[in-house]
Coordinates of C-alpha atoms and ligand atoms in Angstrom, one line a residue:
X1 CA 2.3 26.4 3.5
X2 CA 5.5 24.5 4.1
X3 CA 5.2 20.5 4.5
X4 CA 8.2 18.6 6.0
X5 CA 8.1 15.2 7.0
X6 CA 10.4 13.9 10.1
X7 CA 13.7 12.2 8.7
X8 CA 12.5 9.0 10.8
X9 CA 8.9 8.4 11.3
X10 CA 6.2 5.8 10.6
X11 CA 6.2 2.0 10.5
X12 CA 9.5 0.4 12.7
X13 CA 11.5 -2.6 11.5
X14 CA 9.6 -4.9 13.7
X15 CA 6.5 -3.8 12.9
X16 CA 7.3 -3.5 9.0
X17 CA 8.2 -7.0 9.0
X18 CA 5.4 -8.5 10.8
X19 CA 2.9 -6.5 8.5
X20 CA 5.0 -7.7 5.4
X21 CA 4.6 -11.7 7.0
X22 CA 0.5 -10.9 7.3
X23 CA 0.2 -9.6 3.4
X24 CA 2.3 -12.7 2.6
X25 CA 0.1 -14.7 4.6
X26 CA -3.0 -13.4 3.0
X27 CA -1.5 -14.0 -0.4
X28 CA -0.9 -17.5 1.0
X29 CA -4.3 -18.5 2.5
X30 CA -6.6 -15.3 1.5
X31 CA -8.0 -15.7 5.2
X32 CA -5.5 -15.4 8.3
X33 CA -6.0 -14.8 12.4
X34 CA -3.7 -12.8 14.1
X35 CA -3.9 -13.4 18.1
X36 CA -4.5 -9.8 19.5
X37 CA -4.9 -6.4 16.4
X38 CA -1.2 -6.9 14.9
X39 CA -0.7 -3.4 15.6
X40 CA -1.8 -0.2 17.5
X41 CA -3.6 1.5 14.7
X42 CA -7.2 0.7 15.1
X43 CA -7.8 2.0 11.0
X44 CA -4.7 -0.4 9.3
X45 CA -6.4 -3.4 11.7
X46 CA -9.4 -2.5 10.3
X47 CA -8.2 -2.1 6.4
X48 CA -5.8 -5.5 6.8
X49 CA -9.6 -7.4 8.7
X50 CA -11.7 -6.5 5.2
X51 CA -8.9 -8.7 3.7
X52 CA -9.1 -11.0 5.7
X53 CA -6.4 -10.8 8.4
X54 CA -9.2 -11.4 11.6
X55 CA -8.0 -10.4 14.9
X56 CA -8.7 -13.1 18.0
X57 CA -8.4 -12.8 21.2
X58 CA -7.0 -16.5 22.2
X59 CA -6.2 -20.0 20.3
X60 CA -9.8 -21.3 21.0
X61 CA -11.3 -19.0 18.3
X62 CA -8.8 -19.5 15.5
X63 CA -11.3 -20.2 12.5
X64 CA -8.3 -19.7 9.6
X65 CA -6.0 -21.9 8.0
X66 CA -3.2 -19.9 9.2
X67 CA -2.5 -17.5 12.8
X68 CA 0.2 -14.6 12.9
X69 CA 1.6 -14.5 16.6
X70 CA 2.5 -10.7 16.4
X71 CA 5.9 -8.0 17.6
X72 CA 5.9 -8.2 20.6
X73 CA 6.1 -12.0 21.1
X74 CA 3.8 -14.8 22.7
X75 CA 4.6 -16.5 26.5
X76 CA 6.5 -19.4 25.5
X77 CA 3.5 -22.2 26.5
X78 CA 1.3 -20.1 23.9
X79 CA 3.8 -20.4 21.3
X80 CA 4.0 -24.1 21.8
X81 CA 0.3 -24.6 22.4
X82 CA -0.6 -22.7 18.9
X83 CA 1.8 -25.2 17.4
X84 CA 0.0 -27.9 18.1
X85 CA -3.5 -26.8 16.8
X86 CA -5.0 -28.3 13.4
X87 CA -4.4 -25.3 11.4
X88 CA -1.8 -25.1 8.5
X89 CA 0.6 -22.5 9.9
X90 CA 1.7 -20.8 12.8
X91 CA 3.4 -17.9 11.5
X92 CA 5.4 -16.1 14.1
X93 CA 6.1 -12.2 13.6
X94 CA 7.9 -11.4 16.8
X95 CA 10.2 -8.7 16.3
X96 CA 13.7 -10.0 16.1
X97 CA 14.7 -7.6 18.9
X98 CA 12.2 -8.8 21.4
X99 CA 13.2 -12.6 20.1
X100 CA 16.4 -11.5 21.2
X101 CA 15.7 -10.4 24.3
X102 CA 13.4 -13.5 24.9
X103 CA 16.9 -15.4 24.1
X104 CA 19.2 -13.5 26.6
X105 CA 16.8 -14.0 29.7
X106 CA 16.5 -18.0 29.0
X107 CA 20.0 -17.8 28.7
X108 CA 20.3 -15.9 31.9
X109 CA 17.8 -18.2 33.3
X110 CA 19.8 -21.4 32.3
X111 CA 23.1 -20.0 33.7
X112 CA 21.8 -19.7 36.8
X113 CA 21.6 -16.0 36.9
X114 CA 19.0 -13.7 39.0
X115 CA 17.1 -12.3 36.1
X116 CA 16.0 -8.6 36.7
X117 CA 13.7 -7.3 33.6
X118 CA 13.3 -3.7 33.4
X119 CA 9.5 -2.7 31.9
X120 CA 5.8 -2.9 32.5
X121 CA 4.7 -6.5 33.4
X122 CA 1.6 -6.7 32.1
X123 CA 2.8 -5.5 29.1
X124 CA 2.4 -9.0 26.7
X125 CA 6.1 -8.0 25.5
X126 CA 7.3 -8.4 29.4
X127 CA 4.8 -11.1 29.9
X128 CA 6.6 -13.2 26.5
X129 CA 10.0 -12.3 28.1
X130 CA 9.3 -14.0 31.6
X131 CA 7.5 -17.4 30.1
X132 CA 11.6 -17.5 29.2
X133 CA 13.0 -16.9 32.9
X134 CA 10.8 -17.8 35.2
X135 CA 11.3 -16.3 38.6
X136 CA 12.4 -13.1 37.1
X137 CA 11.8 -10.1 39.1
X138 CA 10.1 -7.2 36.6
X139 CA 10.9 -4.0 37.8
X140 CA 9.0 -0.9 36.3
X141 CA 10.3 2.3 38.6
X142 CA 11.8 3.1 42.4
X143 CA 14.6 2.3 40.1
X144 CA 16.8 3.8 43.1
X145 CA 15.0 2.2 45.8
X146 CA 15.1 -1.1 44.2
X147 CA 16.2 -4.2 46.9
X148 CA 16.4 -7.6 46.6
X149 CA 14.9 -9.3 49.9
X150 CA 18.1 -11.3 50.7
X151 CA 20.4 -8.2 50.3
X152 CA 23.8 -9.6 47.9
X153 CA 22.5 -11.4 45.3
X154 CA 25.7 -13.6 43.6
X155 CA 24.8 -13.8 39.8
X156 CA 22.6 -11.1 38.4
X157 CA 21.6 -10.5 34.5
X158 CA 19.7 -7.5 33.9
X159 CA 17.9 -7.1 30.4
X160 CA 15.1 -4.2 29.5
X161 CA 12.0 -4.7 27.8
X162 CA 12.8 -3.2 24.2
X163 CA 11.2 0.1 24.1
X164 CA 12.7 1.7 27.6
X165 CA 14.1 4.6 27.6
X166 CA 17.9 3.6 27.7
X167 CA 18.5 6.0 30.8
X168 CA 16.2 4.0 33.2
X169 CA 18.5 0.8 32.3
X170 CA 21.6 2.9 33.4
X171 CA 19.8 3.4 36.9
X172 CA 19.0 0.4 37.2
X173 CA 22.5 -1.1 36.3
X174 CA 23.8 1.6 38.8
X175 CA 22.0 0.0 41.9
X176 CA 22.6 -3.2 40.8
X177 CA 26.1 -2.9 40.7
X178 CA 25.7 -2.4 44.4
X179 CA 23.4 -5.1 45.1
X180 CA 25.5 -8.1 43.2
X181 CA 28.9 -10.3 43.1
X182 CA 28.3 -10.2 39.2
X183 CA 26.6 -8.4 37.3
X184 CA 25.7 -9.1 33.3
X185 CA 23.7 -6.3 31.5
X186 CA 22.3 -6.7 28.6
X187 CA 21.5 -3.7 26.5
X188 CA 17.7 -4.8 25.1
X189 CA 17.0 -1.6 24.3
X190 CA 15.4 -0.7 20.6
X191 CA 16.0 2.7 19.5
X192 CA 13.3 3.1 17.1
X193 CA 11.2 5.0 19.6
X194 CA 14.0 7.1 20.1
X195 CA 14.9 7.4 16.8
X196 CA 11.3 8.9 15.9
X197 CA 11.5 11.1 19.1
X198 CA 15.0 12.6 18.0
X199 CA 13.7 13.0 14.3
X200 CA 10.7 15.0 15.7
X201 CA 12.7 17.3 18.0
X202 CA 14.6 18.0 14.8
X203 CA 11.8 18.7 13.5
X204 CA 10.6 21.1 15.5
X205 CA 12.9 23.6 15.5
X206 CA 12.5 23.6 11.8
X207 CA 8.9 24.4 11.9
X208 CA 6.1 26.3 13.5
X209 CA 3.4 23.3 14.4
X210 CA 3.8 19.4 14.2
X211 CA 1.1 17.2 13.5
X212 CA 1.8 13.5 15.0
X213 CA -0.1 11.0 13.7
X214 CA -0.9 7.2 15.1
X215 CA -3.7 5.4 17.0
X216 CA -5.1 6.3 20.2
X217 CA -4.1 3.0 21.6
X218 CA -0.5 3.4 20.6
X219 CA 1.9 4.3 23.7
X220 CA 4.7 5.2 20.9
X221 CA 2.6 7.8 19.3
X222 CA 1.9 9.3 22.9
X223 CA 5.6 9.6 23.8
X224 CA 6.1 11.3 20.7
X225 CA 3.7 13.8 20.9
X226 CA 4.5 14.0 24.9
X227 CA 8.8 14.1 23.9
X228 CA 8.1 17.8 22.1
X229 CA 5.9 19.1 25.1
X230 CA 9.3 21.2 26.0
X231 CA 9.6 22.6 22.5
X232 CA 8.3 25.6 21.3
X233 CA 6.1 24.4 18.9
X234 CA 2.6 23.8 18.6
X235 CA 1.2 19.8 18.9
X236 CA -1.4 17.9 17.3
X237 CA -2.0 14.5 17.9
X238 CA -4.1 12.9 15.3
X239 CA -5.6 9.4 13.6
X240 CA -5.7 10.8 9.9
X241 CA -6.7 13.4 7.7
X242 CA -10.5 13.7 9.2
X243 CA -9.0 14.6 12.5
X244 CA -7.0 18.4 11.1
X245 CA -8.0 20.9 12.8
X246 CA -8.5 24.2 10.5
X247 CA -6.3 25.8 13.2
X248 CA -3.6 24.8 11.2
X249 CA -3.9 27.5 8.6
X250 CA -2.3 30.3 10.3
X251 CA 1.1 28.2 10.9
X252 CA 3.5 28.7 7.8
X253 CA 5.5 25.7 8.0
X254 CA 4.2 22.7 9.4
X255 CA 6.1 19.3 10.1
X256 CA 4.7 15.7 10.0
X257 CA 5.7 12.8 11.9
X258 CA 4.1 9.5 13.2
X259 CA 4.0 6.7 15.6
X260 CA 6.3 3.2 14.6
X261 CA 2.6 1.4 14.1
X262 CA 1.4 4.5 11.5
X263 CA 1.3 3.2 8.0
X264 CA 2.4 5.0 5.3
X265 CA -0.6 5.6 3.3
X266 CA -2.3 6.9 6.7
X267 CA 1.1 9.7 6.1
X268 CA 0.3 10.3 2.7
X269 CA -3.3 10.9 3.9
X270 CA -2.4 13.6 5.8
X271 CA 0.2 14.8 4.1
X272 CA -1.7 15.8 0.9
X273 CA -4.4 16.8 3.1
X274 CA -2.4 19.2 4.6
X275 CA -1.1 20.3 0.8
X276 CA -5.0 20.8 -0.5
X277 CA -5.2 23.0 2.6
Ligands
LIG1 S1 9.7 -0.8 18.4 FE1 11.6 -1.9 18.1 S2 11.3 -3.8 19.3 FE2 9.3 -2.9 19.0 S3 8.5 -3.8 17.1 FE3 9.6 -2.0 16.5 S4 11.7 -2.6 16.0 FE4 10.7 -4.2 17.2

């Protein structure tokens, strides 16, 4: 059996760094809180919990000398209200791309721009992004149909919740251009999920069956394993090595990729598993 591992695949930049910021912490304080799992990988949450990295579900249970605020950024009055609490540090591991894009829309915001956000509003990622500009308008599809309800709007800045497909934003711009005076876009896109998805479709026309690996809860993982539906290849979606299917053993060659919140021992996991097979 052939083994081949995706040319981009596993933990992101974002996500590398914020998981680098929690060990760190650990180091630091040997017990940490992080507000929400730091990532969607139920088995790393669980590993980085039994050393002490707790997850909480607001300020009012932090019980650590220290709280991680995780990637995909905090609403701005949560930010400022966990800096105020009697704890040691407030460590803040938004990704730099969503910071950015946090950045752009108060900028938007301040310039007295209509700010249109293109993603999924309840997503905490959107929700961090409009504590920066509020009055935004979030717009998740009808991309087409999309209308503002006084027709023209003057000033219009249009920025994308980082991990939308880059295609969507060009619809979006395209209708806005017809709907505004002046129109700023801001390309808030992060290719990381794209990256993975491209590395996987390599992938598979390299091998016979691909085994994606990430956490139930992770959308990434699920657009990766949904990107090579079209490809004639056969798809396995799993947490780790318990999950193989012995179905495996009649491919030849089989290729390995994972979601940006899959850690790299949960790779070598599988990947050795599938060596011993
Ligand atoms: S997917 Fe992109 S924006 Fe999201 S955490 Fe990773 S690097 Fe940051």
């Amino acid at each position: 059996m052939i083994i081949k591992r995706a040319s981009s695949l596993g933990f992101c930049y974002g996500v590398r760094l914020a998981h680098k910021k929690v060990i760190e912490a650990l180091n630091k304080y040997q017990r940490v809180n992080t507000l929400g799992p730091l990532i969607h990988n139920e088995r790393e949450v669980k590993r980085l919990a039994q050393l002490g990295a707790i997850p909480i579900n607001s300020l009012d249970e932090v019980n650590a000398p220290a709280i991680v605020l995780r990637t995909h950024g905090v609403r701005r009055d949560v930010l400022e209200s966990a800096k105020k609490l009697a704890i040691k540090e407030v460590i803040d591991a938004t990704c730099p791309h969503v910071a950015k894009a946090q950045n752009i829309a108060n900028r938007f915001y301040l310039d007295g721009f209509r700010v249109v956000i293109l993603g999924e509003i309840e997503h905490p990622e959107v929700q961090s992004i409009l504590s920066y500009a509020p009055n935004a308008i979030v717009v998740s599809e009808n991309l087409q149909n999309f209308n503002f309800d006084k027709g023209i709007v003057k000033k219009v800045g249009l920025l994308s919740q980082t991990t939308q497909p880059i295609e969507k934003l060009k619809i979006l711009a395209a209708r806005l251009v017809e709907l505004s005076q002046e129109l700023v876009i801001a390309n808030t896109v992060c290719f990381a999920t794209r990256k993975r998805q491209e590395a996987a479709r390599e992938l598979a026309k390299e091998v016979d069956a691909i085994v994606v690996i990430g956490g139930k809860a992770s959308s990434n993982t699920k657009k990766l394993y949904l990107s090579l539906s079209s490809y004639n290849v056969a798809v396995y979606q799993v947490e780790g090595a318990m999950d193989l299917p012995l179905d495996l053993l009649k491919y030849e060659r089989i290729g390995i990729t994972a979601g940006a919140s899959t850690p790299e021992w949960i790779i070598e996991e599988v990947e050795s598993r599938l060596k011993s097979l």
